[in-house]
Coordinates of C-alpha atoms and ligand atoms in Angstrom, one line a residue:
M9 CA 41.5 22.2 -34.4
S10 CA 40.0 20.6 -30.9
A11 CA 36.7 22.0 -30.1
A12 CA 36.7 24.6 -26.7
T13 CA 36.6 22.0 -23.8
R14 CA 36.8 23.3 -20.3
R15 CA 38.0 21.2 -17.5
L16 CA 35.5 21.1 -14.2
T17 CA 35.0 18.3 -12.1
T18 CA 31.7 15.8 -12.3
A19 CA 30.5 17.4 -9.4
Q20 CA 31.0 20.9 -10.8
A21 CA 29.8 20.0 -14.3
L22 CA 27.0 18.3 -12.9
V23 CA 26.1 22.2 -10.8
R24 CA 27.2 24.0 -14.4
F25 CA 24.7 21.8 -16.7
L26 CA 22.2 21.1 -14.7
S27 CA 21.9 25.1 -14.4
A28 CA 20.8 25.6 -17.6
Q29 CA 18.9 23.6 -18.4
Y30 CA 14.2 24.4 -18.9
T31 CA 11.4 22.9 -19.6
E32 CA 9.6 24.5 -22.7
R33 CA 5.0 24.3 -22.6
D34 CA 2.7 26.0 -24.7
G35 CA 5.0 29.0 -24.9
V36 CA 6.5 28.8 -21.1
R37 CA 9.7 28.3 -20.2
R38 CA 10.6 27.3 -16.8
R39 CA 13.7 25.8 -15.0
L40 CA 13.9 22.2 -15.1
I41 CA 16.2 22.0 -11.5
A42 CA 15.3 24.9 -10.2
G43 CA 17.1 24.7 -7.2
T44 CA 18.9 22.0 -5.0
W45 CA 18.1 20.3 -1.5
G46 CA 20.9 19.4 0.4
I47 CA 22.6 17.7 2.9
F48 CA 26.1 16.8 3.8
G49 CA 28.3 14.1 4.7
H50 CA 31.8 12.3 4.0
G51 CA 30.4 11.3 0.8
N52 CA 28.9 14.1 -0.9
V53 CA 30.7 17.5 1.1
A54 CA 33.8 17.5 -0.8
G55 CA 32.7 17.4 -3.9
V56 CA 28.7 18.3 -4.5
G57 CA 28.7 20.4 -1.7
Q58 CA 32.1 22.6 -3.8
A59 CA 30.6 22.2 -6.9
L60 CA 27.3 23.5 -4.8
V61 CA 29.5 26.5 -2.8
E62 CA 31.6 26.9 -6.3
Y63 CA 28.2 27.9 -8.2
A64 CA 26.2 29.7 -5.5
D65 CA 25.1 32.4 -7.7
V66 CA 23.1 29.8 -10.6
M67 CA 21.9 26.8 -8.1
P68 CA 19.8 27.8 -5.2
F69 CA 20.4 25.7 -2.4
H70 CA 18.0 24.4 0.2
Q71 CA 19.1 22.6 3.8
G72 CA 16.9 19.8 4.5
R73 CA 17.1 17.9 8.0
N74 CA 16.0 14.2 7.1
E75 CA 16.5 12.7 3.5
Q76 CA 13.8 11.3 2.6
S77 CA 11.3 15.4 3.5
M78 CA 14.2 16.7 1.4
V79 CA 12.5 14.6 -1.6
H80 CA 9.2 14.9 -0.8
A81 CA 9.0 18.9 -0.4
A82 CA 11.1 18.9 -4.2
V83 CA 7.8 16.5 -4.8
G84 CA 5.0 19.1 -3.6
Y85 CA 7.2 21.5 -5.8
A86 CA 6.7 20.0 -8.8
R87 CA 2.9 18.6 -8.1
Q88 CA 3.3 22.6 -8.6
L89 CA 4.7 23.6 -11.3
N90 CA 2.0 21.3 -12.9
R91 CA 5.7 18.9 -13.9
L92 CA 7.3 21.8 -15.8
S93 CA 9.7 22.1 -13.0
A94 CA 11.9 20.3 -10.1
Q95 CA 14.4 20.3 -7.4
A96 CA 17.8 17.9 -7.1
V97 CA 18.7 16.5 -3.7
T98 CA 22.2 15.3 -3.2
T99 CA 23.0 13.5 -0.2
S100 CA 26.2 11.9 1.3
I101 CA 26.5 7.8 0.8
G102 CA 25.0 5.5 3.1
P103 CA 22.1 5.9 5.1
G104 CA 21.5 9.3 4.0
A105 CA 21.2 7.9 0.5
T106 CA 18.2 5.5 1.9
N107 CA 17.0 7.5 3.4
L108 CA 16.0 8.6 0.1
V109 CA 14.4 5.8 -1.0
T110 CA 11.1 6.4 0.5
G111 CA 11.0 9.5 -1.6
A112 CA 11.0 7.9 -4.6
A113 CA 9.0 5.5 -4.2
L114 CA 6.6 8.4 -3.7
A115 CA 7.6 10.5 -6.7
T116 CA 6.9 7.7 -9.0
I117 CA 3.9 6.1 -7.8
N118 CA 3.0 9.9 -8.1
R119 CA 4.5 10.1 -11.7
L120 CA 6.0 14.1 -9.9
P121 CA 10.1 14.5 -11.2
V122 CA 13.1 14.7 -8.6
L123 CA 16.7 14.3 -9.5
L124 CA 18.2 11.7 -6.5
L125 CA 21.8 11.9 -6.2
P126 CA 23.7 10.4 -3.7
G127 CA 27.0 10.0 -3.2
D128 CA 28.3 6.5 -3.6
Y129 CA 31.5 4.3 -3.4
F130 CA 35.0 5.2 -4.9
A131 CA 35.0 3.5 -8.2
S132 CA 38.8 3.2 -7.5
H133 CA 37.7 0.6 -4.6
A134 CA 40.8 1.6 -3.1
P135 CA 40.0 2.7 0.3
D136 CA 37.5 -0.7 0.1
P137 CA 35.5 -0.8 2.9
L138 CA 34.4 2.9 3.6
L139 CA 32.9 3.8 5.7
Q140 CA 29.0 3.3 5.4
Q141 CA 29.5 0.8 2.4
L142 CA 28.2 -2.4 1.9
E143 CA 30.5 -4.9 1.0
H144 CA 28.6 -7.5 -0.9
P145 CA 29.8 -11.6 -1.2
V146 CA 29.4 -12.0 -4.5
E147 CA 27.9 -8.6 -6.5
A148 CA 30.5 -6.6 -6.0
D149 CA 29.5 -3.5 -8.3
V150 CA 26.3 -3.5 -5.5
S151 CA 25.8 -0.9 -3.8
V152 CA 23.6 0.4 -0.7
N153 CA 21.9 3.0 -3.5
D154 CA 20.9 0.2 -5.9
T155 CA 18.2 0.5 -3.8
L156 CA 16.3 2.6 -5.6
R157 CA 16.5 1.0 -8.6
P158 CA 12.7 -0.1 -8.7
V159 CA 11.6 3.2 -7.5
S160 CA 13.4 5.0 -9.9
R161 CA 12.8 5.1 -13.6
Y162 CA 16.3 6.5 -15.1
F163 CA 19.0 5.2 -12.5
D164 CA 23.4 5.1 -13.3
R165 CA 26.3 5.2 -11.5
I166 CA 28.3 8.0 -13.4
T167 CA 31.6 5.1 -12.9
R168 CA 34.1 7.4 -14.8
P169 CA 33.9 11.4 -15.8
E170 CA 32.8 11.4 -19.4
A171 CA 29.7 9.0 -19.4
L172 CA 28.5 11.6 -17.4
I173 CA 27.6 13.4 -20.6
P174 CA 25.2 10.9 -21.5
S175 CA 23.2 10.1 -18.7
A176 CA 22.7 13.2 -18.2
L177 CA 21.3 13.6 -21.1
Q178 CA 19.2 11.2 -20.6
A179 CA 18.1 12.5 -16.8
M180 CA 16.4 15.5 -18.5
R181 CA 14.4 13.5 -21.0
V182 CA 12.7 11.4 -18.9
L183 CA 12.6 14.4 -15.8
A184 CA 10.5 16.6 -19.3
D185 CA 8.7 13.8 -20.3
P186 CA 5.4 13.3 -19.0
A187 CA 4.9 9.9 -19.8
E188 CA 7.6 8.6 -18.0
T189 CA 8.7 10.8 -15.0
G190 CA 9.2 10.4 -11.5
A191 CA 12.4 9.9 -9.5
V192 CA 15.6 9.5 -11.7
T193 CA 18.8 9.0 -9.3
L194 CA 22.8 9.4 -10.6
A195 CA 24.2 8.4 -8.4
L196 CA 28.3 9.7 -7.9
P197 CA 30.9 7.6 -6.6
Q198 CA 32.9 9.7 -4.3
D199 CA 36.2 10.2 -5.7
V200 CA 33.8 11.0 -9.5
Q201 CA 32.6 13.9 -8.0
A202 CA 35.8 15.3 -7.5
E203 CA 37.5 13.7 -10.3
A204 CA 38.1 17.0 -13.0
Y205 CA 37.9 16.7 -16.9
G206 CA 38.0 18.2 -20.0
W207 CA 34.1 19.4 -20.5
P208 CA 33.1 19.6 -24.0
E209 CA 31.5 23.7 -23.2
E210 CA 28.2 22.6 -25.1
F211 CA 27.4 20.6 -22.6
F212 CA 26.6 23.1 -20.2
A213 CA 25.3 25.2 -23.4
E214 CA 21.4 25.7 -22.6
R215 CA 18.8 23.1 -23.9
V216 CA 15.2 23.3 -23.9
W217 CA 13.4 20.4 -23.0
Y218 CA 10.7 20.1 -24.7
V219 CA 7.3 19.0 -23.0
R220 CA 4.7 17.7 -26.1
R221 CA 0.7 17.3 -26.0
P222 CA 0.8 13.8 -27.8
A223 CA -2.8 14.7 -30.1
P224 CA -4.8 11.3 -30.5
D225 CA -4.7 9.3 -33.1
P226 CA -7.4 9.4 -35.6
V227 CA -8.5 5.8 -35.6
E228 CA -8.6 6.5 -31.2
L229 CA -10.9 9.2 -31.7
A230 CA -12.9 8.2 -34.2
A231 CA -14.1 4.8 -32.2
A232 CA -13.2 7.0 -28.9
V233 CA -16.3 9.2 -30.9
E234 CA -18.3 6.3 -31.3
A235 CA -18.6 4.8 -27.8
I236 CA -19.6 8.5 -26.1
R237 CA -22.0 8.6 -28.9
A238 CA -23.6 5.4 -28.0
A239 CA -23.6 5.8 -24.6
Q240 CA -26.5 6.7 -22.3
R241 CA -24.9 6.8 -18.7
P242 CA -21.2 8.3 -19.2
L243 CA -18.9 8.9 -16.3
I244 CA -15.6 10.4 -16.5
V245 CA -13.5 10.0 -14.1
A246 CA -11.2 12.1 -13.6
G247 CA -7.2 11.4 -12.3
G248 CA -4.3 13.5 -11.5
G249 CA -3.1 13.9 -15.3
V250 CA -6.0 16.2 -15.9
H251 CA -3.9 18.5 -13.4
H252 CA -0.6 17.4 -15.2
S253 CA -2.0 18.7 -18.3
E254 CA -3.5 21.4 -17.2
A255 CA -6.5 20.7 -18.9
E256 CA -8.9 22.4 -16.6
D257 CA -10.9 24.9 -18.7
A258 CA -11.0 21.8 -22.0
L259 CA -12.2 18.8 -19.2
K260 CA -15.3 22.2 -18.2
A261 CA -15.8 23.0 -21.9
F262 CA -16.1 19.7 -22.6
V263 CA -18.7 18.6 -19.8
E264 CA -20.2 21.8 -20.8
A265 CA -21.5 20.8 -24.0
T266 CA -22.0 17.4 -23.1
G267 CA -23.1 17.2 -20.3
I268 CA -20.9 14.1 -19.2
P269 CA -20.6 14.1 -15.0
V270 CA -17.4 14.7 -13.4
A271 CA -15.8 12.7 -10.3
S272 CA -12.5 12.9 -9.4
T273 CA -9.8 10.6 -8.0
Q274 CA -8.0 12.2 -4.4
A275 CA -5.1 12.8 -7.1
G276 CA -7.7 14.4 -10.0
K277 CA -10.2 16.8 -8.1
G278 CA -10.2 19.9 -8.2
S279 CA -10.7 19.5 -12.2
L280 CA -14.4 21.3 -11.8
R281 CA -14.2 23.1 -9.2
H282 CA -17.1 22.3 -6.7
D283 CA -19.5 24.3 -7.1
H284 CA -20.0 23.3 -11.5
P285 CA -23.1 21.6 -12.0
A286 CA -21.3 18.6 -13.4
D287 CA -18.9 18.1 -10.9
L288 CA -19.9 15.1 -8.6
G289 CA -16.5 14.9 -5.9
G290 CA -15.1 11.8 -4.9
I291 CA -15.5 8.3 -6.2
G292 CA -14.6 5.3 -5.0
H293 CA -13.8 4.1 -1.6
T294 CA -13.9 7.6 -0.5
G295 CA -16.5 9.4 -2.7
T296 CA -19.1 11.2 -2.7
A297 CA -23.0 8.6 -2.6
V298 CA -23.6 10.5 -6.3
S299 CA -20.3 9.4 -7.7
D300 CA -20.8 5.5 -6.9
E301 CA -23.9 5.7 -7.9
L302 CA -23.7 7.6 -11.8
A303 CA -20.3 4.2 -11.2
R304 CA -22.6 2.0 -9.8
T305 CA -24.3 2.4 -13.4
A306 CA -22.4 3.8 -15.9
D307 CA -22.7 1.6 -19.0
L308 CA -18.9 4.2 -20.5
V309 CA -16.3 5.0 -17.8
I310 CA -14.4 7.6 -19.7
G311 CA -10.7 7.9 -16.7
V312 CA -8.8 10.6 -18.0
G313 CA -5.6 10.5 -16.2
T314 CA -6.4 7.8 -14.4
R315 CA -4.4 5.1 -12.8
Y316 CA -7.3 3.4 -11.6
T317 CA -6.3 2.3 -8.4
D318 CA -8.5 0.3 -5.3
F319 CA -9.2 3.1 -3.9
T320 CA -11.2 4.6 -7.0
T321 CA -12.7 1.2 -8.4
A322 CA -13.8 0.3 -4.7
S323 CA -11.3 -2.6 -4.7
G324 CA -12.7 -3.8 -8.6
T325 CA -15.8 -3.7 -7.5
L326 CA -17.3 -0.2 -8.4
F327 CA -18.1 -0.7 -11.8
Q328 CA -21.7 -3.3 -11.7
N329 CA -23.5 -2.4 -14.2
P330 CA -23.4 -6.1 -16.6
D331 CA -22.8 -3.6 -19.5
V332 CA -20.3 -1.2 -19.1
R333 CA -16.7 -0.5 -20.8
F334 CA -14.3 2.0 -19.9
L335 CA -12.4 4.7 -22.9
N336 CA -9.4 5.5 -21.2
L337 CA -7.6 9.0 -22.4
N338 CA -4.5 8.8 -20.6
I339 CA -0.6 10.1 -21.5
T340 CA 0.9 6.6 -21.5
G341 CA -0.8 3.1 -23.2
F342 CA 0.1 1.6 -19.3
D343 CA -2.8 3.3 -17.8
A344 CA -4.6 3.6 -20.7
H345 CA -4.7 -0.1 -21.5
K346 CA -6.3 -0.6 -17.8
L347 CA -9.7 -2.2 -17.1
A348 CA -9.5 -4.0 -21.2
A349 CA -10.6 0.3 -22.2
R350 CA -10.4 1.9 -25.4
T351 CA -7.6 3.7 -25.3
L352 CA -6.7 7.4 -26.4
V353 CA -3.3 7.7 -25.5
C354 CA -2.5 11.7 -26.0
D355 CA -2.1 14.5 -23.2
A356 CA -5.6 15.0 -21.3
R357 CA -5.9 19.0 -22.6
S358 CA -5.7 18.1 -26.5
G359 CA -6.8 14.5 -26.3
L360 CA -10.2 16.2 -24.8
E361 CA -10.4 18.9 -27.5
R362 CA -9.9 16.9 -30.3
L363 CA -13.0 14.4 -28.5
L364 CA -15.1 17.7 -28.3
E365 CA -14.6 19.2 -31.6
A366 CA -15.5 15.7 -33.1
L367 CA -19.3 15.8 -31.0
P368 CA -20.9 18.8 -32.6
G369 CA -23.9 19.2 -30.6
H370 CA -23.9 15.7 -28.6
R371 CA -26.1 16.4 -24.8
V372 CA -26.9 13.0 -22.8
S373 CA -29.9 13.3 -21.6
E374 CA -32.5 16.0 -19.6
A375 CA -33.0 12.1 -17.7
Y376 CA -29.3 12.1 -17.1
E377 CA -28.7 15.5 -16.0
A378 CA -31.5 15.9 -14.1
G379 CA -31.0 13.0 -12.4
Y380 CA -27.5 14.1 -10.9
R381 CA -28.0 16.9 -10.6
A382 CA -30.0 16.4 -7.4
G383 CA -27.9 13.9 -6.3
K384 CA -25.3 16.2 -6.5
E385 CA -27.6 19.0 -4.1
R386 CA -28.3 15.4 -1.8
W387 CA -25.2 15.5 -1.2
E388 CA -24.3 19.0 -0.8
E389 CA -26.7 19.2 2.4
V390 CA -24.6 15.3 4.1
V391 CA -21.7 17.9 3.3
E392 CA -23.3 21.6 5.3
A393 CA -24.0 18.9 7.8
A394 CA -20.4 17.1 8.7
Y395 CA -18.7 20.3 9.1
R396 CA -21.3 22.2 11.2
A397 CA -20.9 22.0 15.0
A398 CA -23.9 23.4 17.0
D399 CA -21.9 24.0 19.7
E400 CA -19.5 26.8 18.9
N401 CA -18.1 26.1 22.6
A402 CA -18.3 22.8 22.0
V403 CA -14.7 19.6 21.0
P404 CA -14.6 20.4 17.1
T405 CA -14.7 16.6 14.9
Q406 CA -12.4 15.8 12.3
T407 CA -15.3 17.7 10.5
Q408 CA -16.2 20.5 11.9
V409 CA -12.1 20.3 11.8
L410 CA -12.3 20.5 8.1
G411 CA -16.1 22.9 8.3
A412 CA -13.9 25.5 9.7
L413 CA -10.9 25.3 7.6
D414 CA -13.5 25.5 4.4
A415 CA -14.5 28.8 5.8
A416 CA -10.9 30.5 7.0
V417 CA -9.4 29.8 3.6
G418 CA -9.6 31.3 -0.4
D419 CA -9.9 30.0 -3.2
D420 CA -5.6 30.1 -3.7
D421 CA -5.2 28.2 -0.8
V422 CA -3.3 25.2 -1.0
V423 CA -4.7 22.2 1.3
I424 CA -2.0 19.2 1.6
N425 CA -2.8 15.8 3.6
A426 CA -1.3 12.4 2.3
A427 CA -2.7 9.1 5.0
G428 CA -4.7 9.1 8.5
S429 CA -8.4 9.2 7.9
L430 CA -8.4 12.9 7.2
P431 CA -7.7 11.8 3.3
G432 CA -11.3 9.7 3.1
D433 CA -12.9 12.8 4.5
L434 CA -11.4 15.4 3.1
H435 CA -12.4 13.6 -0.5
K436 CA -15.5 13.3 0.1
L437 CA -16.1 16.1 2.1
W438 CA -13.6 19.0 0.8
R439 CA -14.4 22.1 -1.9
S440 CA -12.4 22.6 -4.4
R441 CA -12.0 25.9 -5.6
S442 CA -9.0 26.4 -7.4
P443 CA -6.9 24.1 -9.6
R444 CA -3.8 22.9 -7.1
Q445 CA -6.4 24.0 -3.8
Y446 CA -7.1 20.5 -2.8
H447 CA -3.4 18.3 -2.4
L448 CA -4.0 14.5 -1.1
E449 CA -0.8 13.3 -2.5
Y450 CA -2.7 9.7 -2.3
G451 CA -0.4 7.3 -4.3
Y452 CA 2.2 6.6 -1.9
S453 CA -0.6 7.3 1.4
C454 CA 2.5 8.9 3.3
M455 CA 2.2 9.7 6.3
G456 CA 5.1 12.7 7.0
Y457 CA 4.7 14.0 3.3
E458 CA 2.5 17.0 4.0
I459 CA 5.2 19.1 6.5
P460 CA 7.8 19.1 3.8
A461 CA 6.1 19.2 0.7
G462 CA 3.7 22.0 2.7
I463 CA 7.5 24.1 2.4
G464 CA 8.0 22.9 -2.1
V465 CA 4.6 24.5 -2.2
Q466 CA 5.4 27.6 -1.2
Q467 CA 9.0 28.1 -3.1
A468 CA 6.8 26.7 -5.9
A469 CA 3.9 29.4 -5.5
P470 CA 5.8 31.8 -2.6
G471 CA 2.6 34.5 -1.0
T472 CA 0.4 32.0 -0.9
P473 CA -1.1 30.4 2.5
V474 CA -0.7 26.6 3.0
W475 CA -2.3 24.9 5.3
A476 CA -0.4 21.3 6.1
L477 CA -2.5 19.5 7.7
V478 CA -1.6 16.3 9.9
G479 CA -2.8 13.5 12.7
D480 CA -1.1 13.5 15.6
G481 CA 0.6 10.5 14.1
T482 CA 1.6 11.9 11.3
Y483 CA 3.3 14.5 13.3
L484 CA 5.3 12.4 14.7
M485 CA 6.6 10.3 12.1
M486 CA 7.9 13.6 10.6
P487 CA 8.5 16.5 11.5
T488 CA 12.3 17.4 10.9
E489 CA 11.0 20.8 8.8
I490 CA 8.8 23.0 10.0
V491 CA 12.6 23.9 11.4
T492 CA 12.9 24.0 7.5
A493 CA 10.9 26.8 7.1
V494 CA 11.3 28.4 10.6
Q495 CA 15.1 28.7 9.0
E496 CA 13.6 30.1 5.5
G497 CA 10.9 31.8 6.8
L498 CA 8.0 30.6 5.0
P499 CA 4.4 31.0 7.0
L500 CA 3.7 27.4 6.3
N501 CA -0.1 26.8 8.4
I502 CA 0.2 23.4 10.1
V503 CA -3.3 22.2 11.2
L504 CA -2.6 19.6 14.3
L505 CA -5.3 16.9 15.2
Q506 CA -4.7 15.2 18.4
N507 CA -6.9 12.6 18.2
H508 CA -4.4 10.2 20.2
G509 CA -3.3 7.4 18.0
Y510 CA -4.4 6.4 14.4
A511 CA -8.1 6.9 14.5
S512 CA -8.0 5.9 10.7
I513 CA -6.1 1.6 10.8
G514 CA -7.6 1.9 14.3
G515 CA -11.5 2.0 12.3
L516 CA -9.9 -0.7 9.2
S517 CA -8.4 -3.5 12.2
E518 CA -11.8 -3.4 14.4
E519 CA -13.6 -3.7 10.5
T520 CA -11.3 -6.4 9.8
G521 CA -11.8 -8.4 13.0
G522 CA -7.8 -5.9 14.3
E523 CA -10.7 -5.5 17.5
R524 CA -7.7 -1.6 17.5
F525 CA -5.1 -4.3 18.1
G526 CA -1.6 -0.9 18.0
T527 CA -3.6 1.3 16.7
A528 CA -3.2 3.9 20.0
Y529 CA -1.2 5.8 21.6
R530 CA -2.3 5.0 25.8
F531 CA -0.3 3.6 28.5
R532 CA -0.3 0.4 28.4
A533 CA -2.9 -1.7 30.8
A534 CA -3.0 -4.1 33.1
D535 CA -4.1 -7.0 30.2
G536 CA -0.9 -5.7 28.0
T537 CA -2.7 -3.4 26.0
F538 CA -2.6 -0.1 25.0
T539 CA -5.6 1.1 26.3
G540 CA -5.0 3.3 29.7
A541 CA -4.9 7.0 29.8
P542 CA -3.9 9.0 26.5
L543 CA -0.1 9.6 27.2
P544 CA 1.1 13.2 28.3
V545 CA 3.4 13.6 25.5
D546 CA 2.3 17.4 24.3
L547 CA 2.7 18.1 20.7
A548 CA 1.9 21.7 20.7
A549 CA 5.4 22.5 23.2
N550 CA 6.6 20.3 20.6
A551 CA 6.2 22.5 17.5
A552 CA 7.5 25.0 19.1
S553 CA 9.9 24.1 20.4
L554 CA 11.1 23.7 16.9
G555 CA 10.0 27.8 16.5
M556 CA 6.5 27.6 15.2
D557 CA 3.7 29.6 16.8
V558 CA 1.4 28.0 18.4
L559 CA -2.0 28.3 18.5
R560 CA -4.0 25.8 20.6
A561 CA -8.3 25.8 20.0
K562 CA -10.2 24.3 21.9
T563 CA -13.7 24.8 20.7
V564 CA -14.9 25.7 17.3
R565 CA -15.3 28.6 17.5
E566 CA -11.6 28.9 19.0
L567 CA -10.2 26.9 16.2
R568 CA -12.1 29.4 13.9
E569 CA -10.0 32.8 15.9
A570 CA -7.0 30.5 15.3
L571 CA -7.6 29.8 12.2
A572 CA -7.6 33.3 11.2
A573 CA -4.9 34.4 12.4
A574 CA -2.5 31.9 11.6
R575 CA -3.4 32.9 7.9
A576 CA -3.1 36.5 8.7
S577 CA 0.2 36.2 10.3
D578 CA 2.9 35.8 7.9
R579 CA 5.3 33.1 10.2
P580 CA 5.2 29.5 10.5
T581 CA 2.1 28.2 12.2
C582 CA 1.2 25.4 13.6
V583 CA -2.8 25.0 15.2
Y584 CA -3.5 22.7 17.7
V585 CA -7.0 21.0 18.2
E586 CA -8.4 18.2 20.1
T587 CA -11.3 17.0 18.3
D588 CA -13.9 14.5 19.3
P589 CA -13.7 10.8 18.1
A590 CA -18.1 11.9 17.2
P591 CA -18.9 10.2 14.0
T592 CA -19.2 12.9 12.0
A593 CA -17.9 11.9 8.6
P594 CA -20.0 10.6 6.0
P595 CA -20.0 7.0 5.6
A596 CA -17.7 5.0 2.6
E597 CA -20.3 4.4 -0.9
A598 CA -18.0 1.5 -1.5
W599 CA -16.0 -0.9 -0.5
W600 CA -11.6 -1.3 0.0
D601 CA -10.6 -4.7 0.0
V602 CA -8.5 -5.3 3.2
P603 CA -8.0 -9.3 3.6
V604 CA -9.2 -10.9 6.6
A605 CA -8.5 -13.4 8.5
E606 CA -9.6 -16.7 6.7
T607 CA -9.5 -18.9 10.6
A608 CA -9.5 -17.3 13.8
S609 CA -10.7 -18.4 17.4
R610 CA -12.0 -14.6 17.9
E611 CA -15.1 -13.9 17.2
A612 CA -14.4 -10.2 16.1
A613 CA -12.2 -11.5 13.1
V614 CA -14.8 -14.6 12.4
E615 CA -17.2 -12.5 11.9
A616 CA -15.1 -9.8 10.1
R617 CA -14.5 -12.9 7.2
E618 CA -18.2 -13.2 7.1
R619 CA -18.6 -9.6 6.0
Y620 CA -15.6 -9.9 3.4
D621 CA -16.8 -12.4 1.6
R622 CA -20.4 -11.1 1.4
Q623 CA -18.5 -8.3 0.0
V624 CA -15.8 -10.0 -1.8
A625 CA -18.5 -11.9 -4.3
D626 CA -19.1 -8.2 -5.4
R627 CA -15.9 -7.8 -7.4
R628 CA -16.2 -8.0 -11.3
R629 CA -12.9 -8.1 -13.8
H630 CA -12.9 -6.3 -15.9
L631 CA -11.5 -8.5 -18.8
Ligands
TPP722 C1 4.8 6.1 6.8 C2 2.9 5.3 7.2 N1 3.8 4.7 7.2 C3 2.6 3.8 7.7 C4 0.7 4.3 6.9 C5 -0.4 3.7 7.3 N2 -1.3 4.6 8.3 C6 -2.3 5.1 7.7 S1 -2.5 5.9 8.7 C7 -1.6 5.5 10.0 C8 -2.1 6.0 11.3 C9 -2.0 8.0 11.0 O1 -2.5 8.2 11.9 P1 -2.4 9.5 11.9 O2 -1.7 10.8 11.4 O3 -2.6 10.2 13.5 O4 -4.0 9.7 11.6 P2 -5.7 9.5 11.9 O5 -5.8 8.0 11.6 O6 -5.6 9.5 13.1 O7 -6.5 10.1 11.5 C10 -1.2 4.9 9.4 C11 0.1 4.1 10.7 C12 0.7 5.2 6.0 N3 0.5 5.8 5.0 N4 2.8 5.8 5.9
MG723 MG1 -4.4 10.6 15.0

């Protein structure tokens, strides 16, 4: 007798299957795919679209406005839930599908799970060329969806219904795997989506994907313990892996026992509360003076869940102690082996717990501890000075906006940002009060992430006040999901900082001989450059036109009032503030490598190259 089967279309089978997948870690079970974002076109409306209405009771649907921003929303959601729950995104074929690429790259680089379901050409090839189909003259099986391959951690094109079974299982494995997770793509040919098949019943049974916490290998652990015991000036670099693993308490216990201080990357900030005596704040190009000073003199750098980007290592110039060695605790061998480190390939929490057990009574010297505590106090004064506004009736600078926000938020509010001059200011200055408060997407630093990610965070943590911080350039890149926040009744707060263009890249351009070329949003002047008057563009009116409540703050006092009102409101609210460009942010404590023209006729570039040559000479290769 044949086993029981159920006759469904491929799309129906997929939606049914996804609704029965769960993750489990530390005894807590969650939906692996908690909902599906979608924008419909001919490539998915009749297949996946029909399946979503058929099973609307088991698969929540979210309507998006742009495919890229739907992925950002899903990424914000997954990050808020420490990667234990994710969302799917369905798109049409062609432009709907290729709009996913930026979001997919962001997800994969930040190691955050999202399931992408783009439509694809007919598997039968019967009606070729289909509307929006790329006809590759040589490789007939290529479609625009192949652009998703390099940015996906798993990719398949489901060219027959039954091929979905092994692929769907692999897709879930990758999404739930702490070492492999990222964007996962199942491209769905339009005809196959609608085709029926007799699916084995077991395919639809509840399935739990256990999210493992691999313990350290005993030999690696022994070597790590020896390295820590031998170190005089050890420094922990906390990365995003601390949060993903929910290792904050284990980290706190470890540093309280050993006295080893913690500097954090953008993804790792908030691993310790800002007022913990061992928390030194950000590290690297946008780091604090105390972190970077310790990094320059450390003899052992203990990376916990970090990828060591160029911002963290100051492009290879930060770790200057001639005897410095690295010990990397990471869930992937790939990251653990960076900088020729001793490796501890394991889950962050279990690794820190084992290290603590293996180091009874070990503690850094009192002089070392006193030194970094004093450095932390000095940096606190820098933060105060950057936050404080002498005149309540003056236009605020950007760091004074952050000071006002610091005063307005509660411990569990989430502050989101990704690009512009804010990431640097936030990394140096923000006082993180809870593990999930500081939400900086700096793996891809993608302008436009903030608003859709804010929606995802609010879906993951209903009732949590969320602040999407955006510059004017970022706002113009992707304001579209405001409409979604309005539609869903999410009380998302946007703080929109108007400074008439790209302050960040303008500054970088000036430092690197580019003379701020093409970075201001101003009228074209008589000499052809964009140095005329500011443009008569009203972004506050734009936000209001999309359905937000808008509060315009002209002074520090008005800003404080507006932030309080936005936080109290149950409607999506935009606080719009024109900022004073006065430089109140502390300067960079460490370098960042942006190569400068080796030959140039203009003086600015010639001088910039001289500076560059001096700085690049500091680069070390840790081999
Ligand atoms: C999608 C995308 N395009 C380009 C960049 C490069 N980039 C980084 S910051 C920036 C300007 C951001 O302007 P704005 O949001 O106004 O912030 P400000 O620099 O003024 O603080 C640009 C173009 C990017 N990070 N993301
Ligand atoms: Mg700007």
